[in-house]
PDB file of C-alpha atoms in Angstrom:
ATOM      1  CA  MET A   1     152.133 160.436 222.870  1.00 55.00           C
ATOM      2  CA  THR A   2     151.287 161.837 225.455  1.00 54.00           C
ATOM      3  CA  ASN A   3     153.073 161.277 228.465  1.00 54.00           C
ATOM      4  CA  CYS A   4     150.260 160.368 231.038  1.00 58.00           C
ATOM      5  CA  GLU A   5     151.997 161.445 234.321  1.00 53.00           C
ATOM      6  CA  ASN A   6     152.701 164.697 233.178  1.00 50.00           C
ATOM      7  CA  ALA A   7     149.873 165.637 231.262  1.00 47.00           C
ATOM      8  CA  THR A   8     147.113 166.127 234.086  1.00 48.00           C
ATOM      9  CA  PRO A   9     146.526 165.323 237.793  1.00 60.00           C
ATOM     10  CA  GLU A  10     143.438 163.066 236.659  1.00 89.00           C
ATOM     11  CA  TYR A  11     143.060 159.639 235.795  1.00 93.00           C
ATOM     12  CA  THR A  12     141.381 156.704 235.005  1.00 95.00           C
ATOM     13  CA  THR A  13     140.529 153.858 237.738  1.00 96.00           C
ATOM     14  CA  PHE A  14     140.856 150.595 236.601  1.00 97.00           C
ATOM     15  CA  GLN A  15     137.292 150.235 238.011  1.00 96.00           C
ATOM     16  CA  GLU A  16     135.954 152.529 235.751  1.00 96.00           C
ATOM     17  CA  VAL A  17     136.934 150.205 232.510  1.00 96.00           C
ATOM     18  CA  TYR A  18     135.774 147.361 234.776  1.00 95.00           C
ATOM     19  CA  ASP A  19     132.545 148.885 234.908  1.00 93.00           C
ATOM     20  CA  ALA A  20     132.252 149.474 230.907  1.00 94.00           C
ATOM     21  CA  PHE A  21     132.719 145.750 230.617  1.00 93.00           C
ATOM     22  CA  LEU A  22     130.736 144.564 232.768  1.00 91.00           C
ATOM     23  CA  SER A  23     127.831 146.408 231.453  1.00 89.00           C
ATOM     24  CA  GLY A  24     128.263 144.851 227.837  1.00 83.00           C
ATOM     25  CA  ILE A  25     128.164 140.681 229.267  1.00 83.00           C
ATOM     26  CA  THR A  26     126.433 138.612 231.390  1.00 78.00           C
ATOM     27  CA  ASP A  27     128.652 135.874 233.272  1.00 74.00           C
ATOM     28  CA  ASP A  28     126.918 134.336 236.199  1.00 73.00           C
ATOM     29  CA  MET A  29     130.848 133.397 237.110  1.00 75.00           C
ATOM     30  CA  PHE A  30     131.394 136.947 238.329  1.00 75.00           C
ATOM     31  CA  MET A  31     128.301 136.273 241.117  1.00 76.00           C
ATOM     32  CA  GLU A  32     129.652 132.941 241.993  1.00 82.00           C
ATOM     33  CA  LEU A  33     132.994 134.480 242.584  1.00 84.00           C
ATOM     34  CA  THR A  34     134.516 136.572 245.739  1.00 88.00           C
ATOM     35  CA  LYS A  35     135.289 140.249 244.983  1.00 89.00           C
ATOM     36  CA  GLU A  36     139.263 139.600 245.280  1.00 92.00           C
ATOM     37  CA  ASP A  37     139.079 136.880 242.623  1.00 91.00           C
ATOM     38  CA  THR A  38     136.453 138.780 240.318  1.00 90.00           C
ATOM     39  CA  GLN A  39     138.992 141.618 240.219  1.00 92.00           C
ATOM     40  CA  GLU A  40     142.144 139.513 239.971  1.00 94.00           C
ATOM     41  CA  ILE A  41     140.124 138.303 236.803  1.00 93.00           C
ATOM     42  CA  LEU A  42     139.165 141.850 235.797  1.00 95.00           C
ATOM     43  CA  GLU A  43     142.782 143.182 235.679  1.00 96.00           C
ATOM     44  CA  GLU A  44     143.871 140.082 233.563  1.00 96.00           C
ATOM     45  CA  LEU A  45     141.315 140.658 231.052  1.00 96.00           C
ATOM     46  CA  LEU A  46     142.271 144.454 231.291  1.00 97.00           C
ATOM     47  CA  MET A  47     146.149 143.871 231.163  1.00 97.00           C
ATOM     48  CA  ALA A  48     145.665 141.067 228.128  1.00 96.00           C
ATOM     49  CA  ALA A  49     143.345 143.505 225.780  1.00 96.00           C
ATOM     50  CA  LEU A  50     145.793 146.830 226.382  1.00 96.00           C
ATOM     51  CA  PRO A  51     148.318 145.492 223.436  1.00 95.00           C
ATOM     52  CA  HIS A  52     145.222 145.089 221.171  1.00 95.00           C
ATOM     53  CA  PHE A  53     144.780 149.044 221.058  1.00 94.00           C
ATOM     54  CA  GLU A  54     147.416 149.844 218.661  1.00 92.00           C
ATOM     55  CA  PHE A  55     148.203 153.380 218.143  1.00 89.00           C
ATOM     56  CA  PRO A  56     146.496 155.130 221.719  1.00 92.00           C
ATOM     57  CA  ARG A  57     147.045 158.781 221.765  1.00 90.00           C
ATOM     58  CA  GLN A  58     147.932 158.376 225.576  1.00 91.00           C
ATOM     59  CA  ASP A  59     150.752 156.115 227.128  1.00 93.00           C
ATOM     60  CA  ILE A  60     147.868 153.502 228.577  1.00 94.00           C
ATOM     61  CA  PHE A  61     150.500 151.114 229.204  1.00 95.00           C
ATOM     62  CA  ASN A  62     152.076 153.643 231.860  1.00 93.00           C
ATOM     63  CA  VAL A  63     149.509 152.241 235.240  1.00 95.00           C
ATOM     64  CA  ASP A  64     149.843 152.417 238.769  1.00 96.00           C
ATOM     65  CA  THR A  65     148.962 148.963 240.042  1.00 94.00           C
ATOM     66  CA  ALA A  66     148.876 149.562 243.192  1.00 95.00           C
ATOM     67  CA  ASN A  67     146.078 151.744 243.400  1.00 95.00           C
ATOM     68  CA  LYS A  68     144.494 150.103 240.214  1.00 96.00           C
ATOM     69  CA  ARG A  69     144.268 152.982 237.639  1.00 96.00           C
ATOM     70  CA  PHE A  70     145.766 154.484 234.385  1.00 96.00           C
ATOM     71  CA  LYS A  71     148.046 157.895 235.445  1.00 94.00           C
ATOM     72  CA  CYS A  72     145.987 159.444 232.629  1.00 93.00           C
ATOM     73  CA  LEU A  73     142.555 160.426 232.209  1.00 94.00           C
ATOM     74  CA  LEU A  74     140.846 158.416 229.313  1.00 95.00           C
ATOM     75  CA  THR A  75     138.239 159.465 227.065  1.00 92.00           C
ATOM     76  CA  ALA A  76     135.265 157.840 226.625  1.00 92.00           C
ATOM     77  CA  GLU A  77     136.492 157.215 223.225  1.00 93.00           C
ATOM     78  CA  GLU A  78     139.984 155.084 224.564  1.00 95.00           C
ATOM     79  CA  VAL A  79     137.219 153.526 227.452  1.00 96.00           C
ATOM     80  CA  ARG A  80     135.243 151.829 224.946  1.00 95.00           C
ATOM     81  CA  ILE A  81     138.224 150.402 222.428  1.00 96.00           C
ATOM     82  CA  ILE A  82     139.743 148.938 225.904  1.00 97.00           C
ATOM     83  CA  ARG A  83     136.199 147.353 226.876  1.00 96.00           C
ATOM     84  CA  SER A  84     135.797 145.716 223.116  1.00 95.00           C
ATOM     85  CA  TYR A  85     139.314 144.239 223.387  1.00 96.00           C
ATOM     86  CA  MET A  86     138.464 143.208 227.129  1.00 95.00           C
ATOM     87  CA  VAL A  87     135.506 141.315 225.543  1.00 93.00           C
ATOM     88  CA  VAL A  88     137.618 139.887 223.628  1.00 94.00           C
ATOM     89  CA  GLU A  89     139.897 138.254 225.597  1.00 94.00           C
ATOM     90  CA  TRP A  90     136.948 137.323 227.918  1.00 92.00           C
ATOM     91  CA  ILE A  91     135.496 135.193 225.080  1.00 89.00           C
ATOM     92  CA  ASN A  92     139.252 133.769 224.943  1.00 90.00           C
ATOM     93  CA  TYR A  93     138.826 132.896 228.275  1.00 87.00           C
ATOM     94  CA  GLN A  94     135.869 131.399 227.945  1.00 83.00           C
ATOM     95  CA  LEU A  95     137.129 129.350 224.828  1.00 84.00           C
ATOM     96  CA  ALA A  96     140.144 128.108 227.015  1.00 81.00           C
ATOM     97  CA  SER A  97     137.664 126.420 229.918  1.00 76.00           C
ATOM     98  CA  ILE A  98     137.484 123.309 230.360  1.00 59.00           C
ATOM     99  CA  GLU A  99     133.559 123.888 230.615  1.00 60.00           C
ATOM    100  CA  ASN A 100     133.125 124.448 226.787  1.00 55.00           C
ATOM    101  CA  VAL A 101     134.879 121.166 226.079  1.00 54.00           C
ATOM    102  CA  ARG A 102     131.690 119.482 227.804  1.00 56.00           C
ATOM    103  CA  GLN A 103     128.782 119.535 225.986  1.00 50.00           C
ATOM    104  CA  LYS A 104     126.151 121.628 227.583  1.00 50.00           C
ATOM    105  CA  TYR A 105     122.951 121.244 228.274  1.00 49.00           C
ATOM    106  CA  SER A 106     120.395 124.050 228.356  1.00 51.00           C
ATOM    107  CA  GLY A 107     117.379 125.286 230.051  1.00 51.00           C
ATOM    108  CA  SER A 108     114.490 123.107 230.090  1.00 48.00           C
ATOM    109  CA  ASP A 109     112.554 125.103 227.286  1.00 43.00           C
ATOM    110  CA  PHE A 110     115.409 124.896 225.223  1.00 44.00           C
ATOM    111  CA  SER A 111     116.986 122.044 223.013  1.00 46.00           C
ATOM    112  CA  PHE A 112     120.160 120.276 223.908  1.00 48.00           C
ATOM    113  CA  THR A 113     122.950 122.170 221.961  1.00 56.00           C
ATOM    114  CA  SER A 114     125.982 120.554 220.380  1.00 70.00           C
ATOM    115  CA  GLN A 115     129.356 121.760 222.074  1.00 70.00           C
ATOM    116  CA  ALA A 116     130.748 122.612 218.598  1.00 73.00           C
ATOM    117  CA  SER A 117     127.682 124.794 217.984  1.00 79.00           C
ATOM    118  CA  HIS A 118     128.353 126.577 221.305  1.00 76.00           C
ATOM    119  CA  ILE A 119     131.988 127.129 220.775  1.00 79.00           C
ATOM    120  CA  GLY A 120     131.367 128.167 217.130  1.00 83.00           C
ATOM    121  CA  LYS A 121     129.055 130.900 218.689  1.00 85.00           C
ATOM    122  CA  LEU A 122     131.832 131.930 220.976  1.00 85.00           C
ATOM    123  CA  ILE A 123     134.175 132.244 218.169  1.00 87.00           C
ATOM    124  CA  SER A 124     131.763 134.349 215.590  1.00 87.00           C
ATOM    125  CA  LEU A 125     131.338 136.301 218.635  1.00 87.00           C
ATOM    126  CA  ARG A 126     135.115 137.130 219.676  1.00 89.00           C
ATOM    127  CA  GLN A 127     135.202 138.049 215.722  1.00 91.00           C
ATOM    128  CA  THR A 128     132.661 140.762 215.766  1.00 90.00           C
ATOM    129  CA  TYR A 129     134.079 142.389 218.939  1.00 90.00           C
ATOM    130  CA  ARG A 130     137.597 142.065 217.736  1.00 92.00           C
ATOM    131  CA  ASP A 131     135.695 143.598 214.294  1.00 91.00           C
ATOM    132  CA  GLU A 132     134.327 146.380 216.948  1.00 91.00           C
ATOM    133  CA  GLY A 133     137.673 147.431 218.728  1.00 91.00           C
ATOM    134  CA  PHE A 134     139.077 148.051 215.097  1.00 91.00           C
ATOM    135  CA  LYS A 135     136.709 149.914 213.765  1.00 90.00           C
ATOM    136  CA  LEU A 136     136.911 151.896 216.746  1.00 90.00           C
ATOM    137  CA  GLN A 137     140.665 152.088 216.284  1.00 86.00           C
ATOM    138  CA  ARG A 138     140.325 153.625 212.880  1.00 86.00           C
ATOM    139  CA  LEU A 139     137.470 156.138 213.963  1.00 84.00           C
ATOM    140  CA  TYR A 140     139.347 157.205 217.027  1.00 84.00           C
ATOM    141  CA  LYS A 141     142.930 157.609 214.521  1.00 81.00           C
ATOM    142  CA  ARG A 142     140.414 159.686 212.056  1.00 80.00           C
ATOM    143  CA  ARG A 143     139.240 162.518 213.978  1.00 77.00           C
ATOM    144  CA  ARG A 144     140.690 164.718 216.964  1.00 76.00           C
ATOM    145  CA  ARG A 145     138.877 167.298 219.374  1.00 77.00           C
ATOM    146  CA  ALA A 146     138.858 170.553 218.205  1.00 79.00           C
ATOM    147  CA  ASP A 147     139.365 173.605 220.750  1.00 84.00           C
ATOM    148  CA  ASN A 148     135.785 174.286 220.803  1.00 84.00           C
ATOM    149  CA  GLY A 149     134.419 170.531 221.355  1.00 75.00           C
ATOM    150  CA  SER A 150     133.553 169.678 217.819  1.00 78.00           C
ATOM    151  CA  TYR A 151     135.526 166.744 215.966  1.00 72.00           C
ATOM    152  CA  VAL A 152     137.484 167.275 213.323  1.00 79.00           C
ATOM    153  CA  SER A 153     139.030 164.915 210.486  1.00 78.00           C
ATOM    154  CA  THR A 154     142.609 164.069 211.151  1.00 75.00           C
ATOM    155  CA  MET A 155     142.390 163.048 206.964  1.00 70.00           C
ATOM    156  CA  ARG A 156     144.343 165.666 205.600  1.00 67.00           C
ATOM    157  CA  THR A 157     147.456 165.109 208.275  1.00 65.00           C
ATOM    158  CA  ILE A 158     147.371 161.244 207.642  1.00 58.00           C
ATOM    159  CA  MET A 159     147.596 162.285 203.956  1.00 61.00           C
ATOM    160  CA  GLN A 160     150.620 164.295 204.179  1.00 62.00           C
ATOM    161  CA  LYS A 161     154.141 163.421 203.146  1.00 56.00           C
ATOM    162  CA  GLN A 162     156.442 162.440 206.602  1.00 57.00           C
ATOM    163  CA  PRO A 163     159.695 164.376 206.050  1.00 59.00           C
ATOM    164  CA  GLY A 164     162.369 161.382 205.574  1.00 57.00           C
ATOM    165  CA  LYS A 165     160.095 158.599 205.672  1.00 57.00           C
ATOM    166  CA  LEU A 166     160.434 156.341 202.458  1.00 56.00           C
ATOM    167  CA  GLY A 167     157.595 155.793 200.067  1.00 55.00           C
ATOM    168  CA  ASP A 168     155.989 158.337 198.050  1.00 54.00           C
ATOM    169  CA  VAL A 169     151.994 159.358 199.386  1.00 52.00           C
ATOM    170  CA  HIS A 170     149.659 161.027 196.953  1.00 53.00           C
ATOM    171  CA  GLU A 171     149.235 164.755 196.919  1.00 53.00           C
ATOM    172  CA  PRO A 172     146.377 165.550 194.441  1.00 56.00           C
ATOM    173  CA  LYS A 173     147.014 168.716 192.662  1.00 56.00           C
ATOM    174  CA  SER A 174     146.426 172.071 193.526  1.00 57.00           C
ATOM    175  CA  TYR A 175     143.804 174.268 190.749  1.00 61.00           C
ATOM    176  CA  ASN A 176     143.866 177.565 192.393  1.00 54.00           C
TER     177      ASN A 176
END
């Protein structure tokens, strides 16, 4: 894992990740809150999302909370994975909200919806974003960027036996 502090003087701000997150959701709640309250909720969602990222190549937990930034430059792929899990945490926040325990009326052009249906749809949506994050992580671990900018598979590395590790990994015979 790359140590973010020593890897590069560049960094990714929390706001860059927030922008990616906010571009994927619609929530009037954020318009009703003060900027400070919005930033506080976004930071909570970000910090709750980070543990979902199982095997990042960089130390994404090495953050500068005072300056609201990571101590490394995240790739677009890493930001997208974190964004997916921020949506999961945002939906968890919605599910835990007392407003969702009450039945809601939709606009006059729509019919009344039950709270069970509403909550069921939120749970389904949350699973969709969990699945997306999982798939993005699988893709992230199965490829790396080569020096020339192209992507190469890491499957050979993944499938090799690791010295000193328990368990056998199938190694196909070479037919030279």
